[in-house]
PDB file of C-alpha atoms in Angstrom:
ATOM      1  CA  MET A 270    -146.047 -59.111  12.977  1.00 36.00           C
ATOM      2  CA  SER A 271    -145.607 -61.182   9.323  1.00 36.00           C
ATOM      3  CA  PRO A 272    -141.791 -62.562   8.443  1.00 40.00           C
ATOM      4  CA  GLN A 273    -142.156 -59.380   5.506  1.00 40.00           C
ATOM      5  CA  SER A 274    -142.501 -56.730   8.269  1.00 37.00           C
ATOM      6  CA  ALA A 275    -140.149 -57.818  10.734  1.00 40.00           C
ATOM      7  CA  SER A 276    -137.658 -55.441  11.745  1.00 39.00           C
ATOM      8  CA  PRO A 277    -134.254 -56.246   9.536  1.00 41.00           C
ATOM      9  CA  SER A 278    -132.058 -55.624  12.685  1.00 47.00           C
ATOM     10  CA  VAL A 279    -133.527 -58.731  14.517  1.00 53.00           C
ATOM     11  CA  THR A 280    -130.497 -61.193  14.861  1.00 59.00           C
ATOM     12  CA  GLN A 281    -131.861 -64.983  13.603  1.00 82.00           C
ATOM     13  CA  HIS A 282    -130.974 -67.609  16.062  1.00 92.00           C
ATOM     14  CA  VAL A 283    -128.756 -70.515  15.355  1.00 97.00           C
ATOM     15  CA  PRO A 284    -129.878 -74.087  16.917  1.00 98.00           C
ATOM     16  CA  VAL A 285    -126.375 -75.531  18.621  1.00 98.00           C
ATOM     17  CA  GLY A 286    -125.932 -79.136  19.752  1.00 98.00           C
ATOM     18  CA  ILE A 287    -123.502 -81.692  21.258  1.00 98.00           C
ATOM     19  CA  GLY A 288    -122.833 -85.150  20.779  1.00 97.00           C
ATOM     20  CA  LEU A 289    -124.334 -87.825  23.037  1.00 97.00           C
ATOM     21  CA  ARG A 290    -121.772 -90.099  24.830  1.00 91.00           C
ATOM     22  CA  ARG A 291    -122.490 -92.849  27.443  1.00 90.00           C
ATOM     23  CA  GLY A 292    -120.773 -92.297  30.183  1.00 91.00           C
ATOM     24  CA  PRO A 293    -119.804 -89.245  32.646  1.00 94.00           C
ATOM     25  CA  LEU A 294    -121.098 -86.829  29.432  1.00 95.00           C
ATOM     26  CA  MET A 295    -124.543 -88.901  29.331  1.00 96.00           C
ATOM     27  CA  ARG A 296    -124.749 -88.339  32.855  1.00 97.00           C
ATOM     28  CA  GLU A 297    -123.998 -84.684  33.282  1.00 97.00           C
ATOM     29  CA  ILE A 298    -126.744 -84.374  30.437  1.00 98.00           C
ATOM     30  CA  GLU A 299    -128.984 -86.108  31.978  1.00 98.00           C
ATOM     31  CA  GLU A 300    -128.763 -84.574  35.625  1.00 97.00           C
ATOM     32  CA  GLN A 301    -127.940 -81.113  34.224  1.00 97.00           C
ATOM     33  CA  ARG A 302    -130.240 -80.655  31.025  1.00 98.00           C
ATOM     34  CA  PRO A 303    -127.708 -78.302  29.402  1.00 98.00           C
ATOM     35  CA  ASN A 304    -129.375 -75.192  27.236  1.00 98.00           C
ATOM     36  CA  VAL A 305    -128.678 -76.985  23.956  1.00 98.00           C
ATOM     37  CA  ASP A 306    -130.751 -77.143  21.001  1.00 98.00           C
ATOM     38  CA  PHE A 307    -130.347 -80.721  20.038  1.00 98.00           C
ATOM     39  CA  LEU A 308    -128.573 -84.103  20.712  1.00 98.00           C
ATOM     40  CA  GLU A 309    -126.472 -86.325  18.051  1.00 98.00           C
ATOM     41  CA  VAL A 310    -125.754 -89.640  17.952  1.00 98.00           C
ATOM     42  CA  ALA A 311    -124.013 -92.323  15.268  1.00 96.00           C
ATOM     43  CA  PRO A 312    -127.057 -94.702  14.951  1.00 96.00           C
ATOM     44  CA  GLU A 313    -125.169 -97.450  15.137  1.00 93.00           C
ATOM     45  CA  ASN A 314    -123.494 -96.727  18.366  1.00 92.00           C
ATOM     46  CA  TRP A 315    -127.189 -97.211  19.336  1.00 93.00           C
ATOM     47  CA  LEU A 316    -128.895 -99.898  17.237  1.00 90.00           C
ATOM     48  CA  ARG A 317    -128.544-103.068  19.859  1.00 83.00           C
ATOM     49  CA  PHE A 318    -129.371-101.105  23.081  1.00 85.00           C
ATOM     50  CA  GLY A 319    -132.514-102.151  25.208  1.00 87.00           C
ATOM     51  CA  GLY A 320    -133.381-101.594  28.841  1.00 92.00           C
ATOM     52  CA  PRO A 321    -132.280 -99.063  31.047  1.00 94.00           C
ATOM     53  CA  VAL A 322    -129.998 -97.621  28.533  1.00 93.00           C
ATOM     54  CA  LYS A 323    -132.663 -97.539  26.134  1.00 94.00           C
ATOM     55  CA  GLU A 324    -134.846 -95.594  28.484  1.00 96.00           C
ATOM     56  CA  ARG A 325    -132.685 -93.121  29.381  1.00 97.00           C
ATOM     57  CA  PHE A 326    -132.032 -92.393  25.880  1.00 97.00           C
ATOM     58  CA  LYS A 327    -135.804 -91.979  25.144  1.00 97.00           C
ATOM     59  CA  ALA A 328    -136.227 -89.795  28.500  1.00 97.00           C
ATOM     60  CA  LEU A 329    -133.547 -87.419  26.918  1.00 98.00           C
ATOM     61  CA  LEU A 330    -135.069 -87.178  23.779  1.00 97.00           C
ATOM     62  CA  GLU A 331    -138.717 -85.863  25.595  1.00 97.00           C
ATOM     63  CA  ASP A 332    -136.576 -82.981  26.396  1.00 97.00           C
ATOM     64  CA  TYR A 333    -134.271 -82.410  23.425  1.00 98.00           C
ATOM     65  CA  PRO A 334    -134.304 -82.976  19.239  1.00 98.00           C
ATOM     66  CA  LEU A 335    -132.515 -85.596  17.991  1.00 98.00           C
ATOM     67  CA  TYR A 336    -129.720 -85.521  14.907  1.00 98.00           C
ATOM     68  CA  THR A 337    -128.035 -88.166  13.692  1.00 98.00           C
ATOM     69  CA  HIS A 338    -124.675 -88.309  11.983  1.00 97.00           C
ATOM     70  CA  GLY A 339    -123.525 -91.818  11.087  1.00 94.00           C
ATOM     71  CA  LEU A 340    -119.724 -93.768  10.949  1.00 90.00           C
ATOM     72  CA  SER A 341    -120.317 -96.871   8.958  1.00 87.00           C
ATOM     73  CA  LEU A 342    -122.521 -96.877   6.070  1.00 92.00           C
ATOM     74  CA  SER A 343    -119.053 -96.309   3.630  1.00 88.00           C
ATOM     75  CA  ILE A 344    -120.738 -94.404   0.746  1.00 92.00           C
ATOM     76  CA  GLY A 345    -118.098 -94.600  -1.694  1.00 88.00           C
ATOM     77  CA  GLY A 346    -116.928 -97.960  -0.758  1.00 87.00           C
ATOM     78  CA  PRO A 347    -115.776-100.600  -3.080  1.00 86.00           C
ATOM     79  CA  ALA A 348    -117.576-103.526  -1.810  1.00 86.00           C
ATOM     80  CA  GLU A 349    -121.329-103.770  -2.232  1.00 90.00           C
ATOM     81  CA  LEU A 350    -123.235-101.815   0.032  1.00 93.00           C
ATOM     82  CA  ASP A 351    -124.537-103.558   3.189  1.00 93.00           C
ATOM     83  CA  LEU A 352    -128.221-103.244   2.999  1.00 96.00           C
ATOM     84  CA  ASP A 353    -128.803-105.461   6.183  1.00 95.00           C
ATOM     85  CA  PHE A 354    -126.947-102.650   7.836  1.00 94.00           C
ATOM     86  CA  VAL A 355    -129.093 -99.571   5.961  1.00 96.00           C
ATOM     87  CA  ASP A 356    -131.955-101.185   7.098  1.00 97.00           C
ATOM     88  CA  ALA A 357    -131.073-101.691  10.591  1.00 97.00           C
ATOM     89  CA  VAL A 358    -130.548 -97.685  10.506  1.00 97.00           C
ATOM     90  CA  GLY A 359    -133.944 -97.072   8.398  1.00 97.00           C
ATOM     91  CA  GLU A 360    -135.431 -98.687  11.747  1.00 97.00           C
ATOM     92  CA  PHE A 361    -133.849 -96.651  14.169  1.00 97.00           C
ATOM     93  CA  LEU A 362    -134.843 -93.582  12.560  1.00 97.00           C
ATOM     94  CA  ASP A 363    -138.388 -94.530  11.982  1.00 97.00           C
ATOM     95  CA  GLU A 364    -138.438 -95.283  15.711  1.00 96.00           C
ATOM     96  CA  TYR A 365    -136.699 -92.186  16.741  1.00 97.00           C
ATOM     97  CA  ARG A 366    -137.646 -89.874  14.388  1.00 97.00           C
ATOM     98  CA  PRO A 367    -133.998 -87.448  14.117  1.00 98.00           C
ATOM     99  CA  ALA A 368    -134.387 -83.772  12.171  1.00 98.00           C
ATOM    100  CA  LEU A 369    -131.894 -85.753   9.720  1.00 97.00           C
ATOM    101  CA  TYR A 370    -129.516 -88.545   8.958  1.00 98.00           C
ATOM    102  CA  SER A 371    -126.073 -87.670   7.816  1.00 98.00           C
ATOM    103  CA  GLU A 372    -123.283 -89.759   6.514  1.00 96.00           C
ATOM    104  CA  HIS A 373    -119.692 -88.931   5.812  1.00 95.00           C
ATOM    105  CA  LEU A 374    -118.396 -88.409   1.936  1.00 94.00           C
ATOM    106  CA  SER A 375    -115.541 -91.074   2.315  1.00 89.00           C
ATOM    107  CA  PHE A 376    -115.255 -95.167   2.501  1.00 66.00           C
ATOM    108  CA  CYS A 377    -114.793 -97.165   5.630  1.00 65.00           C
ATOM    109  CA  SER A 378    -115.044-100.726   4.402  1.00 41.00           C
ATOM    110  CA  ASP A 379    -113.843-102.977   1.849  1.00 49.00           C
ATOM    111  CA  ASN A 380    -113.820-106.671   2.710  1.00 48.00           C
ATOM    112  CA  ALA A 381    -113.706-105.511   6.466  1.00 40.00           C
ATOM    113  CA  HIS A 382    -114.315-102.154   8.374  1.00 44.00           C
ATOM    114  CA  LEU A 383    -111.131-100.152   8.534  1.00 42.00           C
ATOM    115  CA  TYR A 384    -111.872 -98.015  11.587  1.00 42.00           C
ATOM    116  CA  ASP A 385    -111.112 -94.986   9.329  1.00 53.00           C
ATOM    117  CA  LEU A 386    -112.580 -92.542   7.264  1.00 68.00           C
ATOM    118  CA  MET A 387    -110.890 -93.028   4.040  1.00 75.00           C
ATOM    119  CA  PRO A 388    -110.984 -90.358   1.156  1.00 83.00           C
ATOM    120  CA  ILE A 389    -112.926 -91.167  -2.248  1.00 87.00           C
ATOM    121  CA  PRO A 390    -110.689 -90.341  -5.482  1.00 90.00           C
ATOM    122  CA  PHE A 391    -112.252 -87.375  -7.230  1.00 94.00           C
ATOM    123  CA  THR A 392    -112.505 -88.635 -10.350  1.00 95.00           C
ATOM    124  CA  GLU A 393    -115.808 -88.899 -12.754  1.00 97.00           C
ATOM    125  CA  GLU A 394    -115.979 -93.090 -12.351  1.00 96.00           C
ATOM    126  CA  ALA A 395    -115.831 -92.209  -8.364  1.00 94.00           C
ATOM    127  CA  ILE A 396    -118.935 -89.922  -8.808  1.00 97.00           C
ATOM    128  CA  ASP A 397    -120.745 -92.645 -10.774  1.00 97.00           C
ATOM    129  CA  HIS A 398    -120.185 -94.883  -8.096  1.00 95.00           C
ATOM    130  CA  VAL A 399    -121.299 -92.421  -5.369  1.00 96.00           C
ATOM    131  CA  VAL A 400    -123.635 -91.381  -6.745  1.00 98.00           C
ATOM    132  CA  ALA A 401    -125.407 -94.467  -7.425  1.00 97.00           C
ATOM    133  CA  ARG A 402    -125.293 -95.875  -4.179  1.00 96.00           C
ATOM    134  CA  ILE A 403    -126.686 -92.782  -2.635  1.00 97.00           C
ATOM    135  CA  ASP A 404    -129.716 -93.202  -4.826  1.00 98.00           C
ATOM    136  CA  THR A 405    -129.941 -96.907  -3.480  1.00 97.00           C
ATOM    137  CA  VAL A 406    -129.547 -95.616   0.234  1.00 97.00           C
ATOM    138  CA  GLN A 407    -131.864 -92.530  -0.199  1.00 98.00           C
ATOM    139  CA  GLN A 408    -134.581 -94.821  -2.132  1.00 97.00           C
ATOM    140  CA  ARG A 409    -134.346 -97.638   0.923  1.00 97.00           C
ATOM    141  CA  LEU A 410    -134.222 -95.202   3.804  1.00 97.00           C
ATOM    142  CA  GLY A 411    -137.528 -92.749   1.863  1.00 97.00           C
ATOM    143  CA  ARG A 412    -135.455 -89.971   3.215  1.00 96.00           C
ATOM    144  CA  ARG A 413    -132.717 -87.602   1.814  1.00 97.00           C
ATOM    145  CA  LEU A 414    -129.375 -88.139   2.893  1.00 98.00           C
ATOM    146  CA  VAL A 415    -126.972 -85.283   4.265  1.00 98.00           C
ATOM    147  CA  LEU A 416    -123.202 -86.288   3.271  1.00 98.00           C
ATOM    148  CA  GLU A 417    -120.268 -84.729   5.066  1.00 97.00           C
ATOM    149  CA  ASN A 418    -117.252 -83.128   3.562  1.00 96.00           C
ATOM    150  CA  VAL A 419    -114.151 -84.852   5.329  1.00 93.00           C
ATOM    151  CA  SER A 420    -110.504 -84.499   5.808  1.00 88.00           C
ATOM    152  CA  TYR A 421    -107.713 -86.221   4.171  1.00 89.00           C
ATOM    153  CA  TYR A 422    -104.011 -86.173   4.269  1.00 82.00           C
ATOM    154  CA  SER A 423    -102.656 -87.713   1.665  1.00 75.00           C
ATOM    155  CA  PRO A 424    -103.401 -86.780  -2.070  1.00 70.00           C
ATOM    156  CA  VAL A 425    -105.804 -88.887  -3.349  1.00 76.00           C
ATOM    157  CA  GLU A 426    -105.933 -89.927  -7.287  1.00 80.00           C
ATOM    158  CA  SER A 427    -108.078 -86.937  -9.036  1.00 87.00           C
ATOM    159  CA  THR A 428    -108.989 -85.879 -12.203  1.00 94.00           C
ATOM    160  CA  MET A 429    -110.337 -82.423 -10.210  1.00 94.00           C
ATOM    161  CA  ASP A 430    -110.412 -81.167  -7.161  1.00 94.00           C
ATOM    162  CA  GLU A 431    -112.193 -81.541  -3.800  1.00 95.00           C
ATOM    163  CA  GLN A 432    -114.814 -78.829  -4.155  1.00 97.00           C
ATOM    164  CA  ARG A 433    -115.876 -79.789  -7.873  1.00 97.00           C
ATOM    165  CA  PHE A 434    -116.027 -83.337  -6.768  1.00 96.00           C
ATOM    166  CA  ILE A 435    -118.524 -82.219  -4.386  1.00 97.00           C
ATOM    167  CA  LEU A 436    -120.635 -79.724  -6.219  1.00 98.00           C
ATOM    168  CA  THR A 437    -120.865 -82.575  -8.524  1.00 98.00           C
ATOM    169  CA  ILE A 438    -122.177 -85.270  -6.296  1.00 98.00           C
ATOM    170  CA  LEU A 439    -124.447 -82.565  -4.617  1.00 98.00           C
ATOM    171  CA  GLU A 440    -125.972 -81.793  -8.218  1.00 97.00           C
ATOM    172  CA  ARG A 441    -126.321 -85.005  -9.832  1.00 97.00           C
ATOM    173  CA  SER A 442    -127.926 -87.219  -6.437  1.00 97.00           C
ATOM    174  CA  GLY A 443    -129.875 -84.742  -5.045  1.00 93.00           C
ATOM    175  CA  CYS A 444    -127.994 -85.474  -1.338  1.00 98.00           C
ATOM    176  CA  ASP A 445    -127.723 -82.072   0.974  1.00 98.00           C
ATOM    177  CA  LEU A 446    -124.323 -81.333   2.629  1.00 98.00           C
ATOM    178  CA  LEU A 447    -123.364 -81.250   5.835  1.00 98.00           C
ATOM    179  CA  LEU A 448    -120.354 -78.994   5.846  1.00 98.00           C
ATOM    180  CA  ASP A 449    -117.883 -79.424   8.297  1.00 97.00           C
ATOM    181  CA  VAL A 450    -115.878 -75.958   8.788  1.00 98.00           C
ATOM    182  CA  ASN A 451    -113.150 -77.806  10.471  1.00 95.00           C
ATOM    183  CA  ASN A 452    -112.445 -79.639   8.136  1.00 95.00           C
ATOM    184  CA  VAL A 453    -112.588 -76.959   5.216  1.00 97.00           C
ATOM    185  CA  PHE A 454    -110.033 -75.289   7.437  1.00 96.00           C
ATOM    186  CA  VAL A 455    -107.925 -78.526   8.085  1.00 93.00           C
ATOM    187  CA  ASN A 456    -108.115 -79.238   4.409  1.00 93.00           C
ATOM    188  CA  SER A 457    -107.550 -75.604   3.220  1.00 95.00           C
ATOM    189  CA  VAL A 458    -103.874 -75.818   5.127  1.00 93.00           C
ATOM    190  CA  ASN A 459    -103.261 -79.305   4.308  1.00 89.00           C
ATOM    191  CA  HIS A 460    -103.678 -79.173   0.761  1.00 91.00           C
ATOM    192  CA  GLY A 461    -103.526 -75.317  -0.115  1.00 92.00           C
ATOM    193  CA  TYR A 462    -106.332 -73.737  -0.644  1.00 94.00           C
ATOM    194  CA  ASP A 463    -108.526 -70.796   0.140  1.00 98.00           C
ATOM    195  CA  PRO A 464    -111.394 -72.153   3.063  1.00 98.00           C
ATOM    196  CA  TYR A 465    -113.237 -69.106   2.648  1.00 98.00           C
ATOM    197  CA  ALA A 466    -113.714 -69.770  -1.323  1.00 98.00           C
ATOM    198  CA  PHE A 467    -114.492 -73.223  -0.764  1.00 98.00           C
ATOM    199  CA  ILE A 468    -117.418 -71.980   1.710  1.00 98.00           C
ATOM    200  CA  ASP A 469    -118.248 -69.659  -0.651  1.00 98.00           C
ATOM    201  CA  ALA A 470    -118.565 -71.857  -3.529  1.00 98.00           C
ATOM    202  CA  MET A 471    -121.012 -74.266  -1.641  1.00 98.00           C
ATOM    203  CA  PRO A 472    -124.652 -73.794  -2.486  1.00 98.00           C
ATOM    204  CA  ALA A 473    -126.199 -72.333   0.672  1.00 98.00           C
ATOM    205  CA  GLU A 474    -129.417 -74.038  -0.188  1.00 98.00           C
ATOM    206  CA  ARG A 475    -127.956 -77.888   0.343  1.00 98.00           C
ATOM    207  CA  VAL A 476    -126.083 -76.725   3.361  1.00 98.00           C
ATOM    208  CA  ARG A 477    -128.475 -78.725   5.878  1.00 98.00           C
ATOM    209  CA  TYR A 478    -126.002 -79.180   8.829  1.00 97.00           C
ATOM    210  CA  LEU A 479    -122.666 -77.517   9.989  1.00 98.00           C
ATOM    211  CA  HIS A 480    -119.676 -79.183  12.415  1.00 98.00           C
ATOM    212  CA  VAL A 481    -117.415 -77.254  14.149  1.00 97.00           C
ATOM    213  CA  ALA A 482    -114.554 -79.159  15.668  1.00 92.00           C
ATOM    214  CA  GLY A 483    -111.226 -78.783  17.338  1.00 86.00           C
ATOM    215  CA  HIS A 484    -107.697 -80.197  15.279  1.00 72.00           C
ATOM    216  CA  HIS A 485    -104.549 -80.715  16.750  1.00 72.00           C
ATOM    217  CA  GLN A 486    -101.432 -78.720  14.503  1.00 74.00           C
ATOM    218  CA  VAL A 487     -98.716 -80.442  13.650  1.00 71.00           C
ATOM    219  CA  GLU A 488     -96.253 -78.870  11.410  1.00 74.00           C
ATOM    220  CA  ASP A 489     -97.208 -75.382   9.659  1.00 74.00           C
ATOM    221  CA  ASP A 490     -98.561 -77.195   6.844  1.00 73.00           C
ATOM    222  CA  LEU A 491     -99.992 -80.111   8.724  1.00 71.00           C
ATOM    223  CA  ILE A 492    -102.742 -80.484  10.999  1.00 80.00           C
ATOM    224  CA  ILE A 493    -104.720 -83.496  12.111  1.00 76.00           C
ATOM    225  CA  ASP A 494    -108.286 -83.314  12.463  1.00 75.00           C
ATOM    226  CA  SER A 495    -108.364 -84.658  16.076  1.00 73.00           C
ATOM    227  CA  HIS A 496    -111.676 -83.394  17.314  1.00 70.00           C
ATOM    228  CA  GLY A 497    -110.138 -84.194  20.608  1.00 75.00           C
ATOM    229  CA  ALA A 498    -109.305 -79.907  21.211  1.00 83.00           C
ATOM    230  CA  PRO A 499    -111.291 -76.589  21.648  1.00 90.00           C
ATOM    231  CA  VAL A 500    -111.582 -74.901  18.695  1.00 95.00           C
ATOM    232  CA  SER A 501    -109.171 -72.673  17.159  1.00 95.00           C
ATOM    233  CA  ALA A 502    -109.382 -69.130  16.342  1.00 96.00           C
ATOM    234  CA  PRO A 503    -109.053 -69.331  12.537  1.00 96.00           C
ATOM    235  CA  VAL A 504    -111.673 -71.821  12.518  1.00 97.00           C
ATOM    236  CA  TRP A 505    -114.365 -69.828  14.540  1.00 98.00           C
ATOM    237  CA  ASP A 506    -113.823 -66.780  12.074  1.00 98.00           C
ATOM    238  CA  LEU A 507    -114.249 -68.908   9.374  1.00 98.00           C
ATOM    239  CA  LEU A 508    -117.443 -70.394  11.148  1.00 98.00           C
ATOM    240  CA  GLU A 509    -118.465 -66.605  11.510  1.00 98.00           C
ATOM    241  CA  HIS A 510    -118.195 -66.247   7.631  1.00 98.00           C
ATOM    242  CA  THR A 511    -119.819 -69.680   7.009  1.00 98.00           C
ATOM    243  CA  TYR A 512    -122.945 -68.161   8.732  1.00 98.00           C
ATOM    244  CA  ARG A 513    -123.097 -65.324   6.484  1.00 98.00           C
ATOM    245  CA  HIS A 514    -123.080 -67.420   3.622  1.00 98.00           C
ATOM    246  CA  VAL A 515    -125.732 -70.158   4.700  1.00 98.00           C
ATOM    247  CA  GLY A 516    -127.618 -68.420   7.536  1.00 97.00           C
ATOM    248  CA  PRO A 517    -128.338 -69.494  11.098  1.00 98.00           C
ATOM    249  CA  VAL A 518    -127.997 -73.709   9.967  1.00 98.00           C
ATOM    250  CA  PRO A 519    -127.807 -75.935  13.139  1.00 98.00           C
ATOM    251  CA  THR A 520    -124.467 -76.215  14.073  1.00 98.00           C
ATOM    252  CA  LEU A 521    -122.772 -79.271  16.087  1.00 98.00           C
ATOM    253  CA  LEU A 522    -119.779 -78.643  18.464  1.00 97.00           C
ATOM    254  CA  GLU A 523    -118.252 -81.552  17.934  1.00 95.00           C
ATOM    255  CA  ARG A 524    -115.759 -83.490  20.500  1.00 93.00           C
ATOM    256  CA  ASP A 525    -114.890 -87.173  20.746  1.00 86.00           C
ATOM    257  CA  PHE A 526    -111.507 -87.199  22.340  1.00 80.00           C
ATOM    258  CA  ASP A 527    -110.644 -85.404  25.760  1.00 84.00           C
ATOM    259  CA  ILE A 528    -113.931 -84.445  26.367  1.00 91.00           C
ATOM    260  CA  PRO A 529    -114.205 -81.968  29.305  1.00 93.00           C
ATOM    261  CA  PRO A 530    -116.844 -81.168  31.664  1.00 95.00           C
ATOM    262  CA  LEU A 531    -120.073 -79.818  30.454  1.00 97.00           C
ATOM    263  CA  ASP A 532    -119.957 -76.613  31.680  1.00 96.00           C
ATOM    264  CA  GLU A 533    -116.516 -76.169  29.282  1.00 96.00           C
ATOM    265  CA  LEU A 534    -118.668 -77.536  26.213  1.00 97.00           C
ATOM    266  CA  MET A 535    -121.084 -75.395  26.806  1.00 98.00           C
ATOM    267  CA  GLY A 536    -118.502 -72.170  27.238  1.00 97.00           C
ATOM    268  CA  GLU A 537    -117.993 -73.215  23.151  1.00 97.00           C
ATOM    269  CA  VAL A 538    -121.584 -73.491  22.565  1.00 98.00           C
ATOM    270  CA  ALA A 539    -121.951 -69.940  23.756  1.00 98.00           C
ATOM    271  CA  GLN A 540    -119.215 -68.918  21.499  1.00 98.00           C
ATOM    272  CA  ILE A 541    -120.794 -70.697  18.235  1.00 98.00           C
ATOM    273  CA  ARG A 542    -124.156 -68.419  19.362  1.00 98.00           C
ATOM    274  CA  ARG A 543    -121.893 -65.358  19.355  1.00 97.00           C
ATOM    275  CA  ALA A 544    -120.502 -66.226  16.088  1.00 97.00           C
ATOM    276  CA  GLY A 545    -123.820 -66.780  14.790  1.00 97.00           C
ATOM    277  CA  GLU A 546    -124.987 -63.265  16.613  1.00 96.00           C
ATOM    278  CA  ARG A 547    -122.499 -61.138  14.678  1.00 96.00           C
ATOM    279  CA  ALA A 548    -122.743 -62.873  11.553  1.00 97.00           C
ATOM    280  CA  LEU A 549    -126.625 -63.189  11.184  1.00 94.00           C
ATOM    281  CA  GLY A 550    -126.969 -59.483  12.883  1.00 89.00           C
ATOM    282  CA  SER A 551    -124.672 -57.593  10.447  1.00 66.00           C
ATOM    283  CA  LYS A 552    -126.013 -59.400   7.556  1.00 64.00           C
ATOM    284  CA  ALA A 553    -129.427 -58.575   8.367  1.00 60.00           C
ATOM    285  CA  ALA A 554    -127.945 -54.915   9.211  1.00 59.00           C
TER     286      ALA A 554
END
């Protein structure tokens, strides 16, 4: 049956993955071979490993596609791009051939590593700076960069809002978007905007990848993007809405702290799949 003649009521499948972390989680994944569609790693956490760790990593990639999500590119940083680092990441990407290389639309270094993801000022000057650096990275790696919208807490210097800032960078740079649904919700509460309108404004054809995660509610109007808790009810609702806008985009369940046993993570993986089924089934109908 051709795609054109397929039944409109058939639900589209959302590929769902989890992050690979060395330690207990990696051992559980090796032993149980869970029903996930891909694994995600930060390339810089695996660049210098050889021997048994590298062999274990390669063995997992025989069963799972790889997605990469970096932490150290500092695409908006004031210091010069670390081209040696970019080249090292490029070697990793050439060796393991992930589906995509994603990073953060933020900066994390100046004359030293800041060990945090800092927001970029929403200004025309910052856009010029970031677009030029994206072009350098994309040409050096020979592939399109996928950048994530980040959470932030203090107001940054702005001549425009976050939405226009992201859209302009996408338009001018040719990069794609990793749409972090939890970050949209966190920022919407902390900075007072409509998360559903924000999602709808993002160009669906440029959204290559989704992240969904938990957060910590400090006050009614203050949320910390912790990646250390289960996904909240409002974020589940926003994720379902996101699928209706962008379709069956690969989605990572992001959990970096207080990582529970694998069977608990797989419960949330199942919830992501159900959210996709509800959204895409109703859209098709």
